[in-house]
Every structure is written in structure tokens, then in C-alpha cells.
């Protein structure tokens, strides 16, 4: 396993999430500038996940057939183009600007679907016992992307005006393409037999037909759905429960700090402890425990209230208890969410034949994108009914999913000696 290769893979996913983190906080700003209504902003946001849902299995299947390197190079190059379009659109006005922003996010979603190929690359170059730990790099890149994305977007917006975030992301993708071109070798071994190239629906049915793989993909869908309930409504919840003025800059800074804090905690967990936990407890138990943490943190979140803005002075005053409680729950949620993905994809790749890694991981990634399309819509509707509804619903869903994972998947998988298998072997 070559460290430069892992660095390129990490940077590829990191840039995808930096771009996502840069753009999402800016959409309301652009909506105001270009006269977009709520529906148009929603379409721009949803286009990214929709394209991931459609193209993740296609990228994965293509990488199984022609190799990981050409797919990663092509998607990274096109990602640079997508952000160049975003930069150009930011300098336009009216419907033309909105059309270019929509095209940019759609194209970025197509390229962002290459995460499944990045995961397949890691599966190719890691041993079964080390796979969940290496998959943690993907999760760590996610967490760091959500930390640095908004920060880079804010700084580039300040010094380079509205076009700045797009052009900065374009340059970062171009740099990643150059790195990959020179130092990223092909990971798919020539000895791997080509998997049958099935139509999209047939591939989904083939993948989901395996009971353990199907359950893992369903767990990934549920975990993503629960997380999007928090992601979509946290700003609204904090604004209402802490009686904040949502039109002030201080409110926006508070929400950005909370998301960055959660991203930082998640990155720490995925970057340092996943490997040790998997070796001690096994993937199914770690996944189940992570869902339990999500349940314990999500359920009480909507009931934490206060009457002040988040500041250092507030934290260490008599009014700081509510903020400390909120930070504690968000930290537990970040730990739980961060612990789910690496062992899940590590186990998923272990259960998948070597010549179908890309296709299987692509189906899983596509299901996660589907959750990110459905989740925000349902979370918003539930929040309108009652502020606690999306959080309590997500907590119950996580609890049931965790129990099923613990009882059924642990019995079916952990009784087999996974670390003793050769890479790419399947569980009978």
C-alpha cells in the first residue's frame, strides 16, 4: 500500500466535500442576489444528491471494468470544470446565473459519485482486517470537508467576491487531478475477472439479493436519513429554542460554529479510533453501537432550550448550561455518525467479490444519496408539524436499525473469521 496513493484518494473525497461545504452555506446569499425562490434553491441543493444517486453505480461498474485510475482522473477533471461553471455563474445575473449554478451542482454531483470508486480503490489495496480502518479515511475526509468548506467559502467570498468560492474549488480540483495523474497507480489487479455488466435495475437486484449486503446498504440508507434530519433542521431548531434573531450575522456564525464543531469531532473519531474498535468488537457491533449513540443524542436535542447567543462569555456564565448540553449532544451525535460509515463500508467490501467492489459500493453510495434527497424533504415537513418530530423519528429509526444490526448481522457475520479471508472473498 503506497502512502501517496492514499493521500490522493483522501484529497479526492476531501475536495468533493469542501466544494459541497463551500456552496451550501452560500446558496441563500446567491438566492437573494439572483432572485431565486425557495423552490429554485431547493432544486440547486437537491441536484447534487440526485446526480450522485443516478451515477454512483455507473461509476462503480465502469471502474470494475476499466480500472479505478481512469475513472478517478476523469471525474476529478470534470469536477474542476463544474466549479469553473459555478464561478462563471456567480458573476452573471438573473435566470442565466441560476441556470449555470444548477448545471454546476448537477455536474459536481455526477463527479461526486466517484466516492464509491475511491472506496473500491481502498478495498483493492487493503487487507480485510485493515479495511475498516482505511475506510475511516473517507469518513475523516467527510468531516474535514465540512469544517474547511464553509471556512474557505467565507474567506474566498470576502476577498474574491461572489465568484471566489467557485474558482478556489476549481483550482483545488485541478491540483488534485495533477497529483493523481503523476502519483496514483492503478489498484485493480489484472488477475481480477470482469464482473457481468448488468443493467442498472438488474445490478441493484443482484446486489440487494445478498442478505448481509442488502442489510448493510439498508442500514446505510437509514443512517443517512437520520443524519439529514439533523443537518436540515439544526439551524431552525437552534434559532427557535434559543430565541435567536435568524437575520443577524451572529446567528449565521453560531450555526457555522456548531456544524464545524460536529465535523471536527467526527473527523477525530474516524481518523483515530475506528480501527482499534473494529479489531476489538467487530464491524457489526461497532455499527450497532454507533446507531445507539445517534439515538441517545438525537432524542433529547429538540428539548434543549436557552435564551442567549453562543459566545465564550455565555458558555462560562450562568446561562451557559444549555449551550454545554447542546454541545455535548452534538458531540455524541458526531461520534455516533462518524462511527457508522467506516466499519459499514469495510464490511461491505469484505463481503463483496473483488471484481464487483465498484458496483456494490456504488449501489450503497447511491442509496445514501437517495436518503439525502428524501430526508431533507420529510424533515422539513415534520419540523413544520412539531420541532421535535424529525429528531424523535430519527432516534427511533436509529434504535430499531441498531437492534436489528446487533441481533441479526452480528450472529450472521461475526461468527465467521473475517480477518482470515483473502481480500475479495465472500461470506457463503
Tab-separated table of C-alpha atoms in Angstrom:
chain	number	residue	atom	x	y	z
A	1	UNK	CA	0.000	0.000	0.000
A	2	UNK	CA	1.596	3.263	-1.093
A	3	UNK	CA	1.033	6.289	1.120
A	4	UNK	CA	0.913	8.753	-1.821
A	5	UNK	CA	-1.989	6.778	-3.296
A	6	UNK	CA	-3.949	7.020	-0.060
A	7	UNK	CA	-3.174	10.750	0.065
A	8	UNK	CA	-4.658	11.264	-3.396
A	9	UNK	CA	-7.773	9.251	-2.511
A	10	UNK	CA	-8.183	11.218	0.710
A	11	UNK	CA	-7.741	14.507	-1.123
A	12	UNK	CA	-10.250	13.489	-3.818
A	13	UNK	CA	-13.026	12.904	-1.289
A	14	UNK	CA	-11.945	15.905	0.776
A	15	UNK	CA	-12.265	18.232	-2.223
A	16	UNK	CA	-15.703	16.825	-3.035
A	17	UNK	CA	-16.898	17.695	0.462
A	18	UNK	CA	-15.045	21.018	0.600
A	19	UNK	CA	-16.906	22.040	-2.535
A	20	UNK	CA	-20.182	20.884	-1.007
A	21	UNK	CA	-19.428	22.719	2.245
A	22	UNK	CA	-18.397	25.878	0.386
A	23	UNK	CA	-21.514	26.066	-1.734
A	24	UNK	CA	-24.372	25.070	0.584
A	25	UNK	CA	-23.984	27.964	3.089
A	26	UNK	CA	-23.762	30.384	0.148
A	27	UNK	CA	-26.959	29.320	-1.624
A	28	UNK	CA	-29.214	31.662	0.398
A	29	UNK	CA	-26.792	34.511	-0.408
A	30	UNK	CA	-26.927	33.730	-4.116
A	31	UNK	CA	-30.668	33.236	-3.893
A	32	UNK	CA	-31.012	36.779	-2.618
A	33	UNK	CA	-28.586	38.148	-5.199
A	34	UNK	CA	-30.132	36.391	-8.202
A	35	UNK	CA	-33.766	36.486	-7.105
A	36	UNK	CA	-34.209	32.737	-6.606
A	37	UNK	CA	-37.251	31.495	-4.732
A	38	UNK	CA	-37.192	28.675	-2.190
A	39	UNK	CA	-38.054	26.064	-4.808
A	40	UNK	CA	-35.121	27.047	-7.021
A	41	UNK	CA	-32.682	26.976	-4.092
A	42	UNK	CA	-34.051	23.551	-3.158
A	43	UNK	CA	-33.553	22.296	-6.719
A	44	UNK	CA	-29.969	23.527	-6.766
A	45	UNK	CA	-29.265	21.768	-3.450
A	46	UNK	CA	-31.080	18.545	-4.398
A	47	UNK	CA	-29.448	18.310	-7.844
A	48	UNK	CA	-26.126	17.283	-6.301
A	49	UNK	CA	-27.563	14.307	-4.388
A	50	UNK	CA	-29.852	13.353	-7.281
A	51	UNK	CA	-26.897	13.058	-9.662
A	52	UNK	CA	-24.975	11.048	-7.074
A	53	UNK	CA	-27.944	8.696	-6.777
A	54	UNK	CA	-28.024	8.148	-10.542
A	55	UNK	CA	-24.308	7.955	-11.303
A	56	UNK	CA	-22.679	6.258	-8.278
A	57	UNK	CA	-23.451	2.703	-9.512
A	58	UNK	CA	-22.417	3.646	-13.059
A	59	UNK	CA	-19.017	4.957	-11.945
A	60	UNK	CA	-18.539	1.865	-9.758
A	61	UNK	CA	-19.383	-0.590	-12.545
A	62	UNK	CA	-17.178	1.283	-15.005
A	63	UNK	CA	-14.236	1.154	-12.577
A	64	UNK	CA	-14.701	-2.613	-12.212
A	65	UNK	CA	-14.369	-2.921	-15.985
A	66	UNK	CA	-11.642	-0.409	-16.972
A	67	UNK	CA	-9.903	0.260	-13.635
A	68	UNK	CA	-10.089	2.798	-10.802
A	69	UNK	CA	-7.425	5.224	-12.032
A	70	UNK	CA	-9.044	6.390	-15.320
A	71	UNK	CA	-12.428	6.857	-13.633
A	72	UNK	CA	-10.935	8.883	-10.783
A	73	UNK	CA	-8.905	11.009	-13.207
A	74	UNK	CA	-11.898	11.713	-15.453
A	75	UNK	CA	-14.254	12.567	-12.596
A	76	UNK	CA	-11.696	14.835	-10.928
A	77	UNK	CA	-11.064	16.724	-14.176
A	78	UNK	CA	-14.790	17.222	-14.782
A	79	UNK	CA	-15.253	18.330	-11.166
A	80	UNK	CA	-12.791	21.162	-11.849
A	81	UNK	CA	-14.931	22.180	-14.822
A	82	UNK	CA	-18.097	22.100	-12.693
A	83	UNK	CA	-16.651	24.589	-10.223
A	84	UNK	CA	-15.412	26.794	-13.051
A	85	UNK	CA	-19.028	26.920	-14.233
A	86	UNK	CA	-20.049	27.826	-10.685
A	87	UNK	CA	-17.515	30.667	-10.690
A	88	UNK	CA	-18.793	31.940	-14.048
A	89	UNK	CA	-22.411	31.690	-12.927
A	90	UNK	CA	-21.641	33.671	-9.794
A	91	UNK	CA	-20.612	36.602	-11.994
A	92	UNK	CA	-23.820	36.526	-14.041
A	93	UNK	CA	-27.267	37.807	-13.153
A	94	UNK	CA	-30.856	36.600	-13.105
A	95	UNK	CA	-32.036	33.339	-14.661
A	96	UNK	CA	-28.752	32.791	-16.549
A	97	UNK	CA	-26.834	32.791	-13.270
A	98	UNK	CA	-29.297	30.393	-11.648
A	99	UNK	CA	-29.172	28.068	-14.656
A	100	UNK	CA	-25.372	27.932	-14.521
A	101	UNK	CA	-25.412	27.280	-10.762
A	102	UNK	CA	-27.890	24.435	-11.271
A	103	UNK	CA	-25.756	22.986	-14.077
A	104	UNK	CA	-22.655	23.300	-11.926
A	105	UNK	CA	-24.138	21.490	-8.936
A	106	UNK	CA	-25.574	18.757	-11.163
A	107	UNK	CA	-22.181	18.208	-12.791
A	108	UNK	CA	-20.482	18.267	-9.374
A	109	UNK	CA	-22.929	15.599	-8.188
A	110	UNK	CA	-22.046	13.408	-11.158
A	111	UNK	CA	-18.363	13.738	-10.259
A	112	UNK	CA	-19.052	13.399	-6.528
A	113	UNK	CA	-20.464	9.947	-7.242
A	114	UNK	CA	-16.829	8.825	-7.635
A	115	UNK	CA	-16.689	8.343	-3.855
A	116	UNK	CA	-17.746	4.753	-4.478
A	117	UNK	CA	-14.703	4.345	-6.752
A	118	UNK	CA	-12.457	5.836	-4.065
A	119	UNK	CA	-13.821	3.292	-1.593
A	120	UNK	CA	-13.261	0.479	-4.099
A	121	UNK	CA	-9.654	1.690	-4.534
A	122	UNK	CA	-9.087	1.444	-0.768
A	123	UNK	CA	-10.651	-2.029	-0.756
A	124	UNK	CA	-8.246	-3.081	-3.537
A	125	UNK	CA	-5.111	-2.076	-1.641
A	126	UNK	CA	-6.013	-3.081	1.929
A	127	UNK	CA	-6.309	-6.379	3.742
A	128	UNK	CA	-9.678	-7.445	5.229
A	129	UNK	CA	-8.570	-6.856	8.830
A	130	UNK	CA	-7.294	-3.379	7.937
A	131	UNK	CA	-10.126	-2.349	5.630
A	132	UNK	CA	-12.471	-0.625	8.094
A	133	UNK	CA	-9.568	1.429	9.414
A	134	UNK	CA	-8.654	2.576	5.895
A	135	UNK	CA	-12.308	3.295	5.123
A	136	UNK	CA	-12.112	5.675	8.062
A	137	UNK	CA	-10.037	7.934	5.817
A	138	UNK	CA	-13.132	8.501	3.686
A	139	UNK	CA	-15.139	9.456	6.749
A	140	UNK	CA	-12.346	11.680	8.013
A	141	UNK	CA	-12.293	13.453	4.658
A	142	UNK	CA	-16.050	13.987	5.012
A	143	UNK	CA	-15.650	15.557	8.448
A	144	UNK	CA	-12.747	17.796	7.464
A	145	UNK	CA	-14.560	18.834	4.291
A	146	UNK	CA	-17.477	20.099	6.358
A	147	UNK	CA	-15.046	22.042	8.560
A	148	UNK	CA	-12.907	23.652	5.869
A	149	UNK	CA	-15.587	24.032	3.193
A	150	UNK	CA	-17.583	26.808	4.880
A	151	UNK	CA	-14.391	28.496	6.095
A	152	UNK	CA	-12.762	28.533	2.637
A	153	UNK	CA	-16.031	29.701	1.113
A	154	UNK	CA	-16.328	32.586	3.573
A	155	UNK	CA	-12.715	33.733	3.097
A	156	UNK	CA	-12.808	33.500	-0.700
A	157	UNK	CA	-16.158	35.286	-0.736
A	158	UNK	CA	-14.678	38.103	1.326
A	159	UNK	CA	-11.537	38.608	-0.754
A	160	UNK	CA	-12.624	37.402	-4.217
A	161	UNK	CA	-16.300	38.397	-4.226
A	162	UNK	CA	-19.126	36.030	-5.228
A	163	UNK	CA	-17.079	34.191	-7.868
A	164	UNK	CA	-14.305	33.373	-5.392
A	165	UNK	CA	-15.613	30.069	-3.926
A	166	UNK	CA	-16.173	28.556	-7.362
A	167	UNK	CA	-12.727	29.422	-8.681
A	168	UNK	CA	-10.976	28.316	-5.488
A	169	UNK	CA	-12.730	24.931	-5.643
A	170	UNK	CA	-11.856	24.718	-9.360
A	171	UNK	CA	-8.148	25.215	-8.583
A	172	UNK	CA	-8.218	22.644	-5.782
A	173	UNK	CA	-9.766	20.038	-8.110
A	174	UNK	CA	-7.193	20.858	-10.792
A	175	UNK	CA	-4.396	20.385	-8.248
A	176	UNK	CA	-5.866	17.044	-7.225
A	177	UNK	CA	-6.029	15.958	-10.888
A	178	UNK	CA	-2.332	16.791	-11.358
A	179	UNK	CA	-1.404	14.851	-8.196
A	180	UNK	CA	-3.446	11.841	-9.280
A	181	UNK	CA	-2.022	11.897	-12.810
A	182	UNK	CA	1.554	11.620	-11.581
A	183	UNK	CA	1.376	9.520	-8.406
A	184	UNK	CA	-1.843	7.445	-8.441
A	185	UNK	CA	-1.241	3.900	-9.787
A	186	UNK	CA	-3.962	1.504	-10.883
A	187	UNK	CA	-5.222	-0.615	-7.968
A	188	UNK	CA	-7.349	-3.150	-9.837
A	189	UNK	CA	-5.224	-6.228	-10.401
A	190	UNK	CA	-5.159	-7.699	-13.937
A	191	UNK	CA	-5.991	-11.109	-12.486
A	192	UNK	CA	-9.429	-9.907	-11.415
A	193	UNK	CA	-12.141	-11.379	-13.590
A	194	UNK	CA	-14.540	-8.877	-15.072
A	195	UNK	CA	-17.950	-8.911	-13.422
A	196	UNK	CA	-21.001	-9.153	-15.676
A	197	UNK	CA	-22.120	-5.676	-16.772
A	198	UNK	CA	-25.759	-5.700	-15.719
A	199	UNK	CA	-28.416	-3.070	-16.424
A	200	UNK	CA	-28.998	-0.651	-13.550
A	201	UNK	CA	-32.092	-2.331	-12.082
A	202	UNK	CA	-30.583	-5.786	-12.510
A	203	UNK	CA	-27.423	-4.641	-10.702
A	204	UNK	CA	-29.473	-3.292	-7.808
A	205	UNK	CA	-31.437	-6.530	-7.524
A	206	UNK	CA	-28.259	-8.608	-7.750
A	207	UNK	CA	-26.577	-6.562	-5.008
A	208	UNK	CA	-29.552	-6.409	-2.648
A	209	UNK	CA	-30.275	-10.142	-3.075
A	210	UNK	CA	-27.340	-10.979	-0.787
A	211	UNK	CA	-28.941	-10.818	2.707
A	212	UNK	CA	-25.960	-9.367	4.566
A	213	UNK	CA	-25.031	-6.899	1.828
A	214	UNK	CA	-28.664	-5.866	1.441
A	215	UNK	CA	-28.968	-5.239	5.184
A	216	UNK	CA	-25.770	-3.179	5.274
A	217	UNK	CA	-26.986	-0.994	2.412
A	218	UNK	CA	-30.357	-0.572	4.151
A	219	UNK	CA	-28.531	0.428	7.351
A	220	UNK	CA	-26.525	2.993	5.394
A	221	UNK	CA	-29.757	4.433	3.978
A	222	UNK	CA	-31.317	4.710	7.451
A	223	UNK	CA	-28.178	6.254	8.952
A	224	UNK	CA	-28.031	8.878	6.198
A	225	UNK	CA	-31.735	9.600	6.553
A	226	UNK	CA	-31.378	10.179	10.305
A	227	UNK	CA	-28.354	12.432	9.825
A	228	UNK	CA	-30.090	14.586	7.201
A	229	UNK	CA	-32.937	15.217	9.672
A	230	UNK	CA	-30.377	16.867	11.957
A	231	UNK	CA	-28.460	18.506	9.121
A	232	UNK	CA	-31.567	20.072	7.576
A	233	UNK	CA	-33.253	21.413	10.700
A	234	UNK	CA	-30.497	22.154	13.230
A	235	UNK	CA	-30.277	25.833	12.260
A	236	UNK	CA	-34.048	26.222	12.555
A	237	UNK	CA	-34.122	24.333	15.855
A	238	UNK	CA	-31.357	26.360	17.500
A	239	UNK	CA	-32.844	29.622	16.274
A	240	UNK	CA	-36.229	28.762	17.778
A	241	UNK	CA	-35.138	27.067	21.011
A	242	UNK	CA	-32.553	29.723	21.900
A	243	UNK	CA	-34.684	32.677	20.713
A	244	UNK	CA	-32.083	33.936	18.255
A	245	UNK	CA	-32.579	36.558	15.575
A	246	UNK	CA	-32.096	34.500	12.400
A	247	UNK	CA	-31.413	37.603	10.299
A	248	UNK	CA	-28.233	38.563	12.146
A	249	UNK	CA	-24.654	37.667	11.250
A	250	UNK	CA	-24.146	36.343	14.787
A	251	UNK	CA	-26.828	33.720	14.218
A	252	UNK	CA	-25.169	32.532	10.987
A	253	UNK	CA	-21.806	32.366	12.757
A	254	UNK	CA	-23.334	30.342	15.602
A	255	UNK	CA	-24.763	27.735	13.215
A	256	UNK	CA	-21.463	27.574	11.289
A	257	UNK	CA	-19.579	27.004	14.556
A	258	UNK	CA	-21.936	24.181	15.566
A	259	UNK	CA	-21.526	22.409	12.213
A	260	UNK	CA	-17.742	22.883	12.253
A	261	UNK	CA	-17.580	21.547	15.812
A	262	UNK	CA	-19.576	18.454	14.799
A	263	UNK	CA	-17.402	17.940	11.731
A	264	UNK	CA	-14.225	18.208	13.806
A	265	UNK	CA	-15.429	15.616	16.340
A	266	UNK	CA	-16.493	13.263	13.543
A	267	UNK	CA	-13.133	13.606	11.797
A	268	UNK	CA	-11.246	12.822	15.021
A	269	UNK	CA	-13.262	9.666	15.599
A	270	UNK	CA	-12.916	8.379	12.050
A	271	UNK	CA	-9.247	9.213	11.841
A	272	UNK	CA	-8.052	7.592	15.054
A	273	UNK	CA	-10.262	5.093	16.880
A	274	UNK	CA	-12.241	3.109	14.301
A	275	UNK	CA	-9.502	0.585	13.544
A	276	UNK	CA	-8.930	-0.307	17.199
A	277	UNK	CA	-12.652	-0.609	17.917
A	278	UNK	CA	-13.251	-2.900	14.933
A	279	UNK	CA	-10.353	-5.187	15.932
A	280	UNK	CA	-11.747	-5.495	19.446
A	281	UNK	CA	-15.511	-5.678	18.856
A	282	UNK	CA	-16.019	-6.432	15.147
A	283	UNK	CA	-17.767	-4.373	12.491
A	284	UNK	CA	-21.417	-5.311	13.279
A	285	UNK	CA	-21.152	-4.381	16.953
A	286	UNK	CA	-19.417	-1.081	16.180
A	287	UNK	CA	-22.155	-0.221	13.660
A	288	UNK	CA	-24.899	-1.116	16.144
A	289	UNK	CA	-23.240	0.889	18.928
A	290	UNK	CA	-22.889	3.906	16.639
A	291	UNK	CA	-26.627	3.823	15.911
A	292	UNK	CA	-27.342	3.622	19.644
A	293	UNK	CA	-25.263	6.774	20.178
A	294	UNK	CA	-27.247	8.506	17.437
A	295	UNK	CA	-30.459	7.522	19.240
A	296	UNK	CA	-29.266	8.761	22.636
A	297	UNK	CA	-28.121	12.104	21.213
A	298	UNK	CA	-30.939	12.815	18.729
A	299	UNK	CA	-33.891	12.166	21.050
A	300	UNK	CA	-33.160	14.907	23.644
A	301	UNK	CA	-31.782	17.500	21.174
A	302	UNK	CA	-35.074	19.333	20.465
A	303	UNK	CA	-35.744	19.764	24.189
A	304	UNK	CA	-32.588	21.781	24.964
A	305	UNK	CA	-33.575	25.439	25.254
A	306	UNK	CA	-31.933	28.712	26.242
A	307	UNK	CA	-32.165	32.490	25.917
A	308	UNK	CA	-28.776	33.676	24.697
A	309	UNK	CA	-26.345	33.695	21.769
A	310	UNK	CA	-23.403	31.276	21.736
A	311	UNK	CA	-20.310	33.183	22.890
A	312	UNK	CA	-17.354	32.410	25.129
A	313	UNK	CA	-18.846	34.739	27.736
A	314	UNK	CA	-22.159	32.885	27.599
A	315	UNK	CA	-20.523	29.477	27.920
A	316	UNK	CA	-18.877	30.414	31.207
A	317	UNK	CA	-21.805	32.298	32.691
A	318	UNK	CA	-24.965	31.205	34.431
A	319	UNK	CA	-26.696	30.923	31.060
A	320	UNK	CA	-24.096	28.550	29.642
A	321	UNK	CA	-25.565	25.226	30.832
A	322	UNK	CA	-27.961	24.909	27.889
A	323	UNK	CA	-25.176	25.518	25.372
A	324	UNK	CA	-22.904	22.985	27.098
A	325	UNK	CA	-25.728	20.446	26.968
A	326	UNK	CA	-26.277	21.156	23.262
A	327	UNK	CA	-22.543	20.793	22.544
A	328	UNK	CA	-22.455	17.515	24.475
A	329	UNK	CA	-25.355	16.059	22.490
A	330	UNK	CA	-23.939	17.275	19.168
A	331	UNK	CA	-20.574	15.752	20.091
A	332	UNK	CA	-22.201	12.375	20.836
A	333	UNK	CA	-24.146	12.607	17.590
A	334	UNK	CA	-20.956	13.357	15.650
A	335	UNK	CA	-19.220	10.376	17.281
A	336	UNK	CA	-22.135	8.067	16.506
A	337	UNK	CA	-22.499	9.241	12.911
A	338	UNK	CA	-18.734	9.106	12.406
A	339	UNK	CA	-18.514	5.534	13.668
A	340	UNK	CA	-21.130	4.180	11.261
A	341	UNK	CA	-19.617	4.652	7.826
A	342	UNK	CA	-16.062	3.159	8.026
A	343	UNK	CA	-16.943	-0.263	9.508
A	344	UNK	CA	-20.067	-0.465	7.344
A	345	UNK	CA	-18.174	0.056	4.105
A	346	UNK	CA	-15.271	-2.025	5.349
A	347	UNK	CA	-17.580	-4.983	5.977
A	348	UNK	CA	-19.444	-4.323	2.745
A	349	UNK	CA	-16.240	-4.573	0.742
A	350	UNK	CA	-15.185	-7.739	2.582
A	351	UNK	CA	-18.475	-9.424	1.700
A	352	UNK	CA	-18.179	-8.419	-1.974
A	353	UNK	CA	-16.149	-10.264	-4.661
A	354	UNK	CA	-13.088	-8.336	-5.833
A	355	UNK	CA	-14.463	-7.904	-9.358
A	356	UNK	CA	-17.710	-6.315	-8.069
A	357	UNK	CA	-16.319	-3.883	-5.490
A	358	UNK	CA	-17.104	-0.790	-7.513
A	359	UNK	CA	-20.622	-1.882	-8.463
A	360	UNK	CA	-21.620	-2.876	-4.921
A	361	UNK	CA	-20.151	0.213	-3.269
A	362	UNK	CA	-21.770	2.301	-5.997
A	363	UNK	CA	-25.205	0.890	-5.150
A	364	UNK	CA	-24.582	1.639	-1.462
A	365	UNK	CA	-23.439	5.182	-2.202
A	366	UNK	CA	-26.468	5.669	-4.426
A	367	UNK	CA	-28.778	4.593	-1.608
A	368	UNK	CA	-27.083	7.102	0.680
A	369	UNK	CA	-27.727	9.821	-1.899
A	370	UNK	CA	-31.371	8.757	-2.111
A	371	UNK	CA	-31.640	9.238	1.650
A	372	UNK	CA	-30.147	12.725	1.245
A	373	UNK	CA	-32.847	13.534	-1.307
A	374	UNK	CA	-35.807	12.192	0.685
A	375	UNK	CA	-34.530	13.074	4.169
A	376	UNK	CA	-34.473	16.898	3.927
A	377	UNK	CA	-37.974	16.986	2.421
A	378	UNK	CA	-39.520	14.799	5.122
A	379	UNK	CA	-37.511	16.502	7.876
A	380	UNK	CA	-38.775	19.907	6.785
A	381	UNK	CA	-42.385	18.702	6.707
A	382	UNK	CA	-42.062	17.081	10.137
A	383	UNK	CA	-40.421	20.176	11.596
A	384	UNK	CA	-43.395	22.261	10.487
A	385	UNK	CA	-45.703	19.908	12.403
A	386	UNK	CA	-43.561	19.928	15.559
A	387	UNK	CA	-39.930	20.864	16.139
A	388	UNK	CA	-39.208	17.595	17.953
A	389	UNK	CA	-40.757	15.306	15.345
A	390	UNK	CA	-37.768	14.882	12.961
A	391	UNK	CA	-35.393	14.240	15.861
A	392	UNK	CA	-37.580	11.767	17.751
A	393	UNK	CA	-38.425	9.964	14.491
A	394	UNK	CA	-34.748	9.725	13.528
A	395	UNK	CA	-33.876	8.486	17.024
A	396	UNK	CA	-36.487	5.713	16.877
A	397	UNK	CA	-35.388	4.724	13.382
A	398	UNK	CA	-31.751	4.536	14.520
A	399	UNK	CA	-32.709	2.477	17.572
A	400	UNK	CA	-34.653	-0.112	15.562
A	401	UNK	CA	-31.906	-0.291	12.916
A	402	UNK	CA	-29.252	-0.703	15.600
A	403	UNK	CA	-31.140	-3.532	17.309
A	404	UNK	CA	-31.603	-5.375	14.010
A	405	UNK	CA	-27.915	-4.913	13.209
A	406	UNK	CA	-26.832	-6.173	16.631
A	407	UNK	CA	-29.107	-9.233	16.695
A	408	UNK	CA	-29.051	-10.420	13.098
A	409	UNK	CA	-25.868	-9.133	11.467
A	410	UNK	CA	-23.641	-9.944	14.446
A	411	UNK	CA	-24.866	-13.531	14.506
A	412	UNK	CA	-24.541	-13.978	10.749
A	413	UNK	CA	-21.173	-12.322	10.202
A	414	UNK	CA	-19.040	-12.196	13.333
A	415	UNK	CA	-19.159	-15.956	13.899
A	416	UNK	CA	-17.103	-16.239	10.707
A	417	UNK	CA	-13.369	-15.426	10.821
A	418	UNK	CA	-13.396	-12.376	8.568
A	419	UNK	CA	-9.718	-11.401	9.061
A	420	UNK	CA	-8.601	-14.842	7.899
A	421	UNK	CA	-10.137	-14.457	4.460
A	422	UNK	CA	-8.267	-13.296	1.435
A	423	UNK	CA	-9.222	-9.871	0.024
A	424	UNK	CA	-12.332	-10.127	-2.118
A	425	UNK	CA	-13.558	-13.452	-0.698
A	426	UNK	CA	-17.270	-13.587	0.060
A	427	UNK	CA	-19.134	-14.942	3.032
A	428	UNK	CA	-21.015	-18.063	1.969
